[in-house]
Coordinates of C-alpha atoms in Angstrom, one line a residue:
Chain A
M137 CA -0.1 -0.2 0.0
V138 CA 2.8 2.2 -0.8
A139 CA 1.2 3.7 -3.6
F140 CA -1.8 5.2 -1.6
W141 CA 1.0 6.8 0.5
I142 CA 2.8 8.1 -2.6
L143 CA 0.0 9.4 -4.5
S144 CA -2.4 10.6 -2.0
P145 CA -0.3 13.6 -1.0
I146 CA 0.0 14.2 -4.6
M147 CA -3.4 14.2 -5.4
V148 CA -4.5 16.5 -2.5
A149 CA -2.0 19.0 -3.5
A150 CA -3.0 18.8 -7.2
A151 CA -6.8 19.5 -6.3
L152 CA -5.6 22.2 -4.0
G153 CA -4.0 23.8 -6.9
L154 CA -7.1 23.5 -8.8
L155 CA -8.4 26.0 -6.3
F156 CA -5.6 28.4 -6.6
A157 CA -4.5 28.1 -10.3
R158 CA -4.8 31.4 -12.0
K159 CA -5.0 30.2 -15.3
A160 CA -7.7 27.7 -16.4
V161 CA -5.3 25.6 -18.5
H162 CA -3.0 25.2 -15.6
A163 CA -6.3 23.7 -13.7
A164 CA -7.2 21.4 -16.4
L165 CA -3.5 19.9 -16.3
L166 CA -3.7 19.6 -12.2
L167 CA -7.2 17.9 -12.8
A168 CA -5.2 15.5 -15.3
V169 CA -2.6 14.6 -12.6
V170 CA -5.5 13.9 -10.0
M171 CA -7.3 11.8 -12.6
I172 CA -4.3 9.6 -13.3
C173 CA -3.3 9.3 -9.7
L174 CA -6.8 8.0 -9.2
S175 CA -6.5 5.7 -11.8
V176 CA -3.5 4.1 -10.3
L177 CA -5.4 3.9 -7.0
Y178 CA -8.2 1.9 -8.8
L179 CA -5.8 -0.5 -10.0
V180 CA -4.2 -1.0 -6.6
Q181 CA -8.0 -2.0 -5.4
N182 CA -8.3 -4.7 -7.9
A183 CA -10.0 -2.7 -10.5
P184 CA -8.3 -3.0 -13.7
F185 CA -11.3 -2.2 -16.0
L186 CA -12.0 1.0 -14.4
F187 CA -8.2 1.7 -14.4
V188 CA -8.2 1.6 -18.1
V189 CA -11.8 3.4 -18.4
Q190 CA -10.6 6.2 -16.0
I191 CA -7.6 6.8 -18.4
I192 CA -9.3 6.6 -21.6
V193 CA -12.6 8.2 -21.0
Y194 CA -11.8 10.9 -18.2
T195 CA -8.3 11.4 -18.8
G196 CA -8.2 11.0 -22.8
A197 CA -11.9 12.2 -23.8
I198 CA -13.1 14.2 -21.1
L199 CA -10.1 16.4 -20.1
M200 CA -9.3 16.8 -23.8
L201 CA -12.8 18.3 -24.5
F202 CA -12.2 20.5 -21.3
L203 CA -8.9 21.8 -23.0
F204 CA -10.5 22.0 -26.3
V205 CA -13.3 24.3 -25.2
L206 CA -10.6 26.1 -23.2
M207 CA -8.7 27.1 -26.4
L208 CA -12.2 27.7 -28.0
V209 CA -13.2 30.3 -25.4
G210 CA -10.0 31.6 -24.6
V211 CA -8.7 33.4 -21.5
D212 CA -10.9 36.3 -20.5
A213 CA -11.4 38.3 -17.3
S214 CA -13.3 35.5 -15.6
D215 CA -10.2 34.3 -14.0
S216 CA -9.9 37.5 -12.1
V217 CA -9.6 37.3 -8.4
V218 CA -12.1 40.2 -7.4
E219 CA -14.9 39.0 -5.2
T220 CA -18.4 39.9 -6.5
I221 CA -20.1 39.1 -3.3
R222 CA -18.3 40.2 -0.1
G223 CA -16.9 37.9 2.0
Q224 CA -18.1 34.8 -0.2
R225 CA -14.3 33.3 -0.4
L226 CA -13.9 33.4 3.4
M227 CA -17.6 31.9 3.9
A228 CA -17.2 29.0 1.1
T229 CA -13.5 28.3 3.0
V230 CA -15.3 28.0 6.1
A231 CA -18.3 26.1 4.8
G232 CA -15.7 23.6 3.1
L233 CA -13.8 23.2 6.2
A234 CA -16.8 22.4 8.2
L235 CA -18.0 19.8 5.4
G236 CA -14.6 18.2 5.4
L237 CA -14.4 18.0 9.2
L238 CA -17.8 16.7 9.2
L239 CA -16.9 13.8 6.7
V240 CA -14.0 12.9 8.0
L241 CA -15.0 12.7 11.6
G242 CA -17.9 11.0 10.3
I243 CA -15.8 8.2 8.7
G244 CA -13.8 7.9 11.5
Q245 CA -16.6 7.2 13.8
V246 CA -18.0 4.3 11.7
S247 CA -16.0 0.9 11.3
L248 CA -15.8 0.0 7.7
G249 CA -15.6 -3.5 8.8
A250 CA -13.0 -6.0 7.6
V251 CA -12.2 -6.0 4.0
T252 CA -13.4 -8.9 2.1
G253 CA -11.4 -8.2 -1.0
L254 CA -12.2 -8.9 -4.6
S255 CA -10.2 -12.1 -5.2
Q256 CA -13.5 -14.2 -5.3
A257 CA -15.7 -11.9 -7.1
N258 CA -12.7 -11.6 -9.7
A259 CA -11.9 -15.1 -9.7
D260 CA -13.0 -15.2 -13.7
G261 CA -11.5 -12.1 -14.5
N262 CA -12.5 -8.5 -13.4
V263 CA -13.8 -7.5 -17.0
Q264 CA -15.8 -11.1 -17.1
G265 CA -17.3 -10.5 -13.5
L266 CA -18.5 -6.7 -14.6
A267 CA -20.0 -7.8 -17.9
Q268 CA -22.0 -10.8 -15.8
L269 CA -23.3 -8.2 -13.7
L270 CA -23.8 -5.4 -16.4
F271 CA -25.7 -7.6 -18.6
S272 CA -27.8 -9.3 -16.0
R273 CA -28.8 -7.4 -12.9
Y274 CA -28.0 -3.6 -14.3
V275 CA -29.3 -4.5 -18.1
F276 CA -31.9 -2.0 -17.8
A277 CA -29.6 0.9 -16.3
F278 CA -27.3 -0.2 -19.2
E279 CA -29.9 0.3 -21.6
A280 CA -30.9 3.7 -20.2
T281 CA -27.3 4.6 -20.6
S282 CA -27.4 4.3 -24.1
A283 CA -30.5 6.7 -24.3
L284 CA -28.9 9.2 -22.1
L285 CA -25.7 9.0 -24.3
I286 CA -27.9 9.6 -27.5
T287 CA -29.7 12.6 -25.7
A288 CA -26.4 14.4 -24.7
A289 CA -25.0 14.1 -28.3
I290 CA -28.3 15.4 -29.7
G291 CA -28.2 18.3 -27.0
A292 CA -24.7 19.1 -27.7
M293 CA -25.5 19.3 -31.4
V294 CA -28.4 21.6 -30.8
L295 CA -26.9 23.7 -28.5
A296 CA -23.6 24.3 -30.4
H297 CA -25.5 24.6 -33.5
R298 CA -25.5 28.3 -35.0
E299 CA -27.8 29.2 -37.8
R300 CA -26.3 31.5 -40.6
L301 CA -28.2 34.7 -40.3
T302 CA -26.5 36.2 -43.4
P303 CA -26.0 34.8 -46.9
K304 CA -22.5 33.3 -47.4
L305 CA -20.4 36.0 -49.0
T306 CA -18.8 34.7 -52.6
Q307 CA -15.5 35.7 -53.8
A308 CA -17.1 38.5 -56.2
D309 CA -19.1 39.9 -53.0
R310 CA -15.7 40.0 -51.2
A311 CA -13.9 41.8 -54.2
A312 CA -16.6 44.3 -54.3
Q313 CA -16.2 44.9 -50.8
R314 CA -12.7 45.7 -50.9
M315 CA -13.3 48.0 -53.6
R316 CA -15.8 50.0 -51.9
A317 CA -13.9 50.2 -48.7
Y318 CA -11.0 51.5 -50.7
A319 CA -13.5 54.2 -52.5
E320 CA -14.9 55.2 -49.4
H321 CA -12.0 54.8 -46.7
G322 CA -8.8 54.5 -49.0
T323 CA -8.2 51.1 -47.8
H324 CA -5.6 49.2 -49.5
P325 CA -7.5 46.5 -51.6
G326 CA -4.5 44.2 -51.9
P327 CA -3.4 41.6 -49.5
L328 CA -1.7 42.8 -46.2
P329 CA 1.9 43.1 -46.2
S330 CA 4.2 40.0 -45.2
P331 CA 5.9 40.1 -41.8
G332 CA 9.6 40.9 -41.7
V333 CA 9.9 42.8 -45.0
Y334 CA 13.0 44.8 -44.9
A335 CA 13.3 44.0 -41.1
R336 CA 15.9 42.1 -39.3
H337 CA 14.2 39.0 -39.4
N338 CA 11.4 37.4 -41.4
A339 CA 9.8 35.8 -38.5
V340 CA 6.1 36.1 -38.2
D341 CA 6.3 38.3 -35.1
T342 CA 8.7 41.0 -36.6
P343 CA 6.9 43.7 -38.4
A344 CA 7.7 44.9 -42.0
L345 CA 9.3 47.8 -42.2
L346 CA 7.9 50.8 -44.2
P347 CA 10.5 52.8 -46.7
D348 CA 10.8 55.5 -43.8
G349 CA 11.9 52.9 -41.3
S350 CA 8.7 52.9 -39.3
P351 CA 7.1 49.4 -38.5
A352 CA 4.1 48.4 -40.6
E353 CA 1.3 47.4 -38.0
T354 CA -0.6 45.4 -40.4
S355 CA 2.0 42.8 -41.2
V356 CA 2.0 41.1 -38.1
S357 CA -1.2 39.2 -36.6
R358 CA -3.3 41.1 -34.3
M359 CA -3.2 38.5 -31.7
F360 CA 0.6 39.3 -31.3
T361 CA 0.0 43.0 -30.6
V362 CA -2.8 41.8 -28.3
R363 CA -0.3 39.6 -26.3
G364 CA 2.3 42.0 -26.6
T365 CA 5.2 39.6 -27.9
I366 CA 6.2 41.6 -31.0
R367 CA 9.8 41.9 -32.0
P368 CA 10.5 45.2 -33.4
A369 CA 13.5 45.8 -35.3
S370 CA 16.2 47.7 -33.5
A371 CA 16.5 51.4 -34.0
S372 CA 20.1 51.3 -35.1
D373 CA 19.3 48.8 -37.6
V374 CA 16.4 50.8 -38.9
R375 CA 18.9 53.9 -39.4
M376 CA 21.6 51.9 -40.8
L377 CA 18.9 51.0 -43.3
T378 CA 17.4 54.0 -44.1
A379 CA 20.6 55.4 -44.5
S380 CA 21.6 53.1 -47.2
V381 CA 18.6 53.6 -49.1
G382 CA 17.6 56.9 -48.4
D383 CA 18.1 60.6 -49.6
G384 CA 21.9 61.0 -50.5
A385 CA 22.9 57.6 -50.1
T386 CA 24.5 55.6 -52.9
T387 CA 22.8 53.3 -55.4
D388 CA 24.0 50.3 -56.3
Q389 CA 25.1 51.2 -59.7
E390 CA 27.3 54.0 -58.1
R391 CA 28.8 51.5 -55.7
Q392 CA 29.5 49.1 -58.7
G393 CA 31.2 52.2 -60.4
E394 CA 33.2 52.7 -57.9
Q395 CA 34.8 49.3 -57.6
Chain B
M628 CA -4.9 -2.5 4.0
S629 CA -8.2 -1.0 5.4
G630 CA -10.7 0.9 3.5
T631 CA -10.7 4.1 5.8
P632 CA -7.6 5.8 4.2
F633 CA -9.3 5.6 0.8
V634 CA -12.4 7.0 1.9
V635 CA -11.0 9.7 4.0
L636 CA -9.1 10.4 0.7
S637 CA -12.3 10.7 -1.0
A638 CA -13.9 13.0 1.3
I639 CA -10.9 15.3 1.2
L640 CA -11.2 15.5 -2.6
F641 CA -14.9 15.8 -2.5
T642 CA -14.4 19.0 0.0
I643 CA -12.0 20.6 -2.2
G644 CA -14.2 20.2 -5.3
C645 CA -17.1 21.7 -3.3
V646 CA -15.0 24.8 -2.2
G647 CA -13.7 25.1 -5.6
V648 CA -17.4 25.1 -7.1
L649 CA -18.3 27.8 -4.2
T650 CA -15.0 30.0 -5.2
R651 CA -14.0 29.8 -8.6
R652 CA -15.9 32.0 -11.2
N653 CA -14.6 30.8 -14.4
A654 CA -17.6 28.4 -15.6
I655 CA -15.1 25.9 -17.0
V656 CA -12.9 25.7 -13.9
V657 CA -16.1 25.4 -11.9
F658 CA -17.2 22.3 -14.0
M659 CA -13.6 20.9 -13.6
C660 CA -14.4 21.2 -9.8
I661 CA -17.6 19.1 -10.5
E662 CA -15.6 16.3 -12.0
L663 CA -13.5 16.2 -9.1
M664 CA -16.2 15.7 -7.0
L665 CA -17.3 12.8 -9.1
N666 CA -14.0 11.1 -9.3
A667 CA -13.9 11.4 -5.4
T668 CA -17.2 9.7 -5.1
N669 CA -16.1 7.1 -7.6
L670 CA -13.0 6.5 -5.5
A671 CA -15.3 5.8 -2.4
L672 CA -17.5 3.3 -4.7
V673 CA -14.6 1.4 -5.6
T674 CA -13.3 0.9 -2.1
F675 CA -16.8 0.1 -0.7
S676 CA -16.8 -2.5 -3.4
R677 CA -13.4 -3.7 -2.2
I678 CA -14.8 -3.7 1.4
N679 CA -17.8 -5.7 0.3
G680 CA -16.1 -8.3 -1.9
T681 CA -18.9 -7.4 -4.9
L682 CA -18.3 -5.9 -8.1
D683 CA -21.6 -3.9 -7.7
G684 CA -19.7 -0.8 -6.5
Q685 CA -17.5 -0.8 -9.4
I686 CA -20.6 -1.0 -11.8
M687 CA -21.9 1.8 -10.0
A688 CA -18.3 3.8 -10.5
F689 CA -18.8 2.7 -14.1
F690 CA -22.0 4.3 -14.7
V691 CA -21.1 7.6 -12.8
M692 CA -18.4 7.8 -15.5
V693 CA -21.0 7.4 -18.1
V694 CA -23.2 10.1 -17.0
A695 CA -20.3 12.3 -16.2
A696 CA -19.3 11.9 -19.7
A697 CA -22.7 12.8 -21.3
E698 CA -22.9 15.8 -18.8
V699 CA -19.5 17.4 -19.7
V700 CA -20.7 17.1 -23.4
V701 CA -23.9 19.1 -22.6
G702 CA -22.2 21.5 -20.4
L703 CA -19.3 22.3 -22.2
A704 CA -21.9 23.1 -25.0
I705 CA -23.9 25.3 -22.7
I706 CA -20.8 27.1 -21.7
V707 CA -19.7 27.7 -25.5
S708 CA -23.3 29.0 -26.5
V709 CA -23.1 31.3 -23.3
F710 CA -19.6 32.3 -24.3
R711 CA -21.1 33.1 -27.7
T712 CA -23.8 35.5 -26.8
R713 CA -22.2 37.1 -23.7
R714 CA -18.6 36.9 -24.8
S715 CA -17.5 35.7 -21.1
A716 CA -17.2 32.6 -19.5
S717 CA -17.8 34.1 -16.1
V718 CA -20.5 32.5 -14.2
D719 CA -21.1 36.3 -12.4
D720 CA -22.2 37.4 -16.0
V721 CA -25.2 34.8 -16.5
N722 CA -27.5 37.0 -14.3
L723 CA -30.5 37.5 -16.5
L724 CA -32.9 35.7 -13.9
K725 CA -31.9 38.2 -11.5
Y726 CA -33.9 40.7 -13.0

């Protein structure tokens, strides 16, 4: 039973991390730690089928769904720590401590009896034993489960489905839209400049330089600006560049003539 | 090994999940805390199954997992549709029934 005493502190620490994690992605990864440790505890307790199901269904499917929705929704202000109800966190902590104390004391009071062990029930194999129960005594619950899964799938499709309210734009419509924007606001109708043109790097986070040396804002993705991870070209490089191509500088032909 | 430490661990995890539901504001993290509570009950069920020497507890844990999977699918779809209309996944912003 070494596994229990090694895994339980890890699990409790990861679960507590779930309370204090600032970012939702960290919370999801901590939950994955808890779930994998739990699956090992299932294995320790003679439940190899649940061990596999826990890893495949919970850690594999459910948690990946969580991460997928996290990426879809993105990080927003809901992670902030400002309390909307005054004293809510304190009261929740007190209530949680009270509940935990009640549960632990209650479990301490009762005697769970001697452990029978599953060696007899698992005599034909754990999966076979579970299957025998599942398809005899619990067969109606099993059938109800299929109805539940179909309902959940349809419900998710209905909830996540979005009707198209406007007609889909064709290529001709988009071209006309661009030309109208050019006529009314003077927006450049062509494609956006690619990043890194005339700059030090051609990496996607380095804005292109305009002829006067200033960075072109439209050449990098808006997301980099939001995250603040843009790497502008250094001022000395820009000066060197503008000096070489600007007024009074020698052209390539003159330079070749000198040689 | 007696079953008590497993059940105590399950109770602690359940409590942590409970506090998380009460304190966190991001709907997805609240949902994760609910999953933590479901997992804690599963641990207790598997432990009881071992104590009693029958597999019924494991069957129940299996059904809890199935229901949890269905619940996550619908719940995350609700969160996505709420996010689409309100541009926020905070549980404080969903307050139309308040007024």
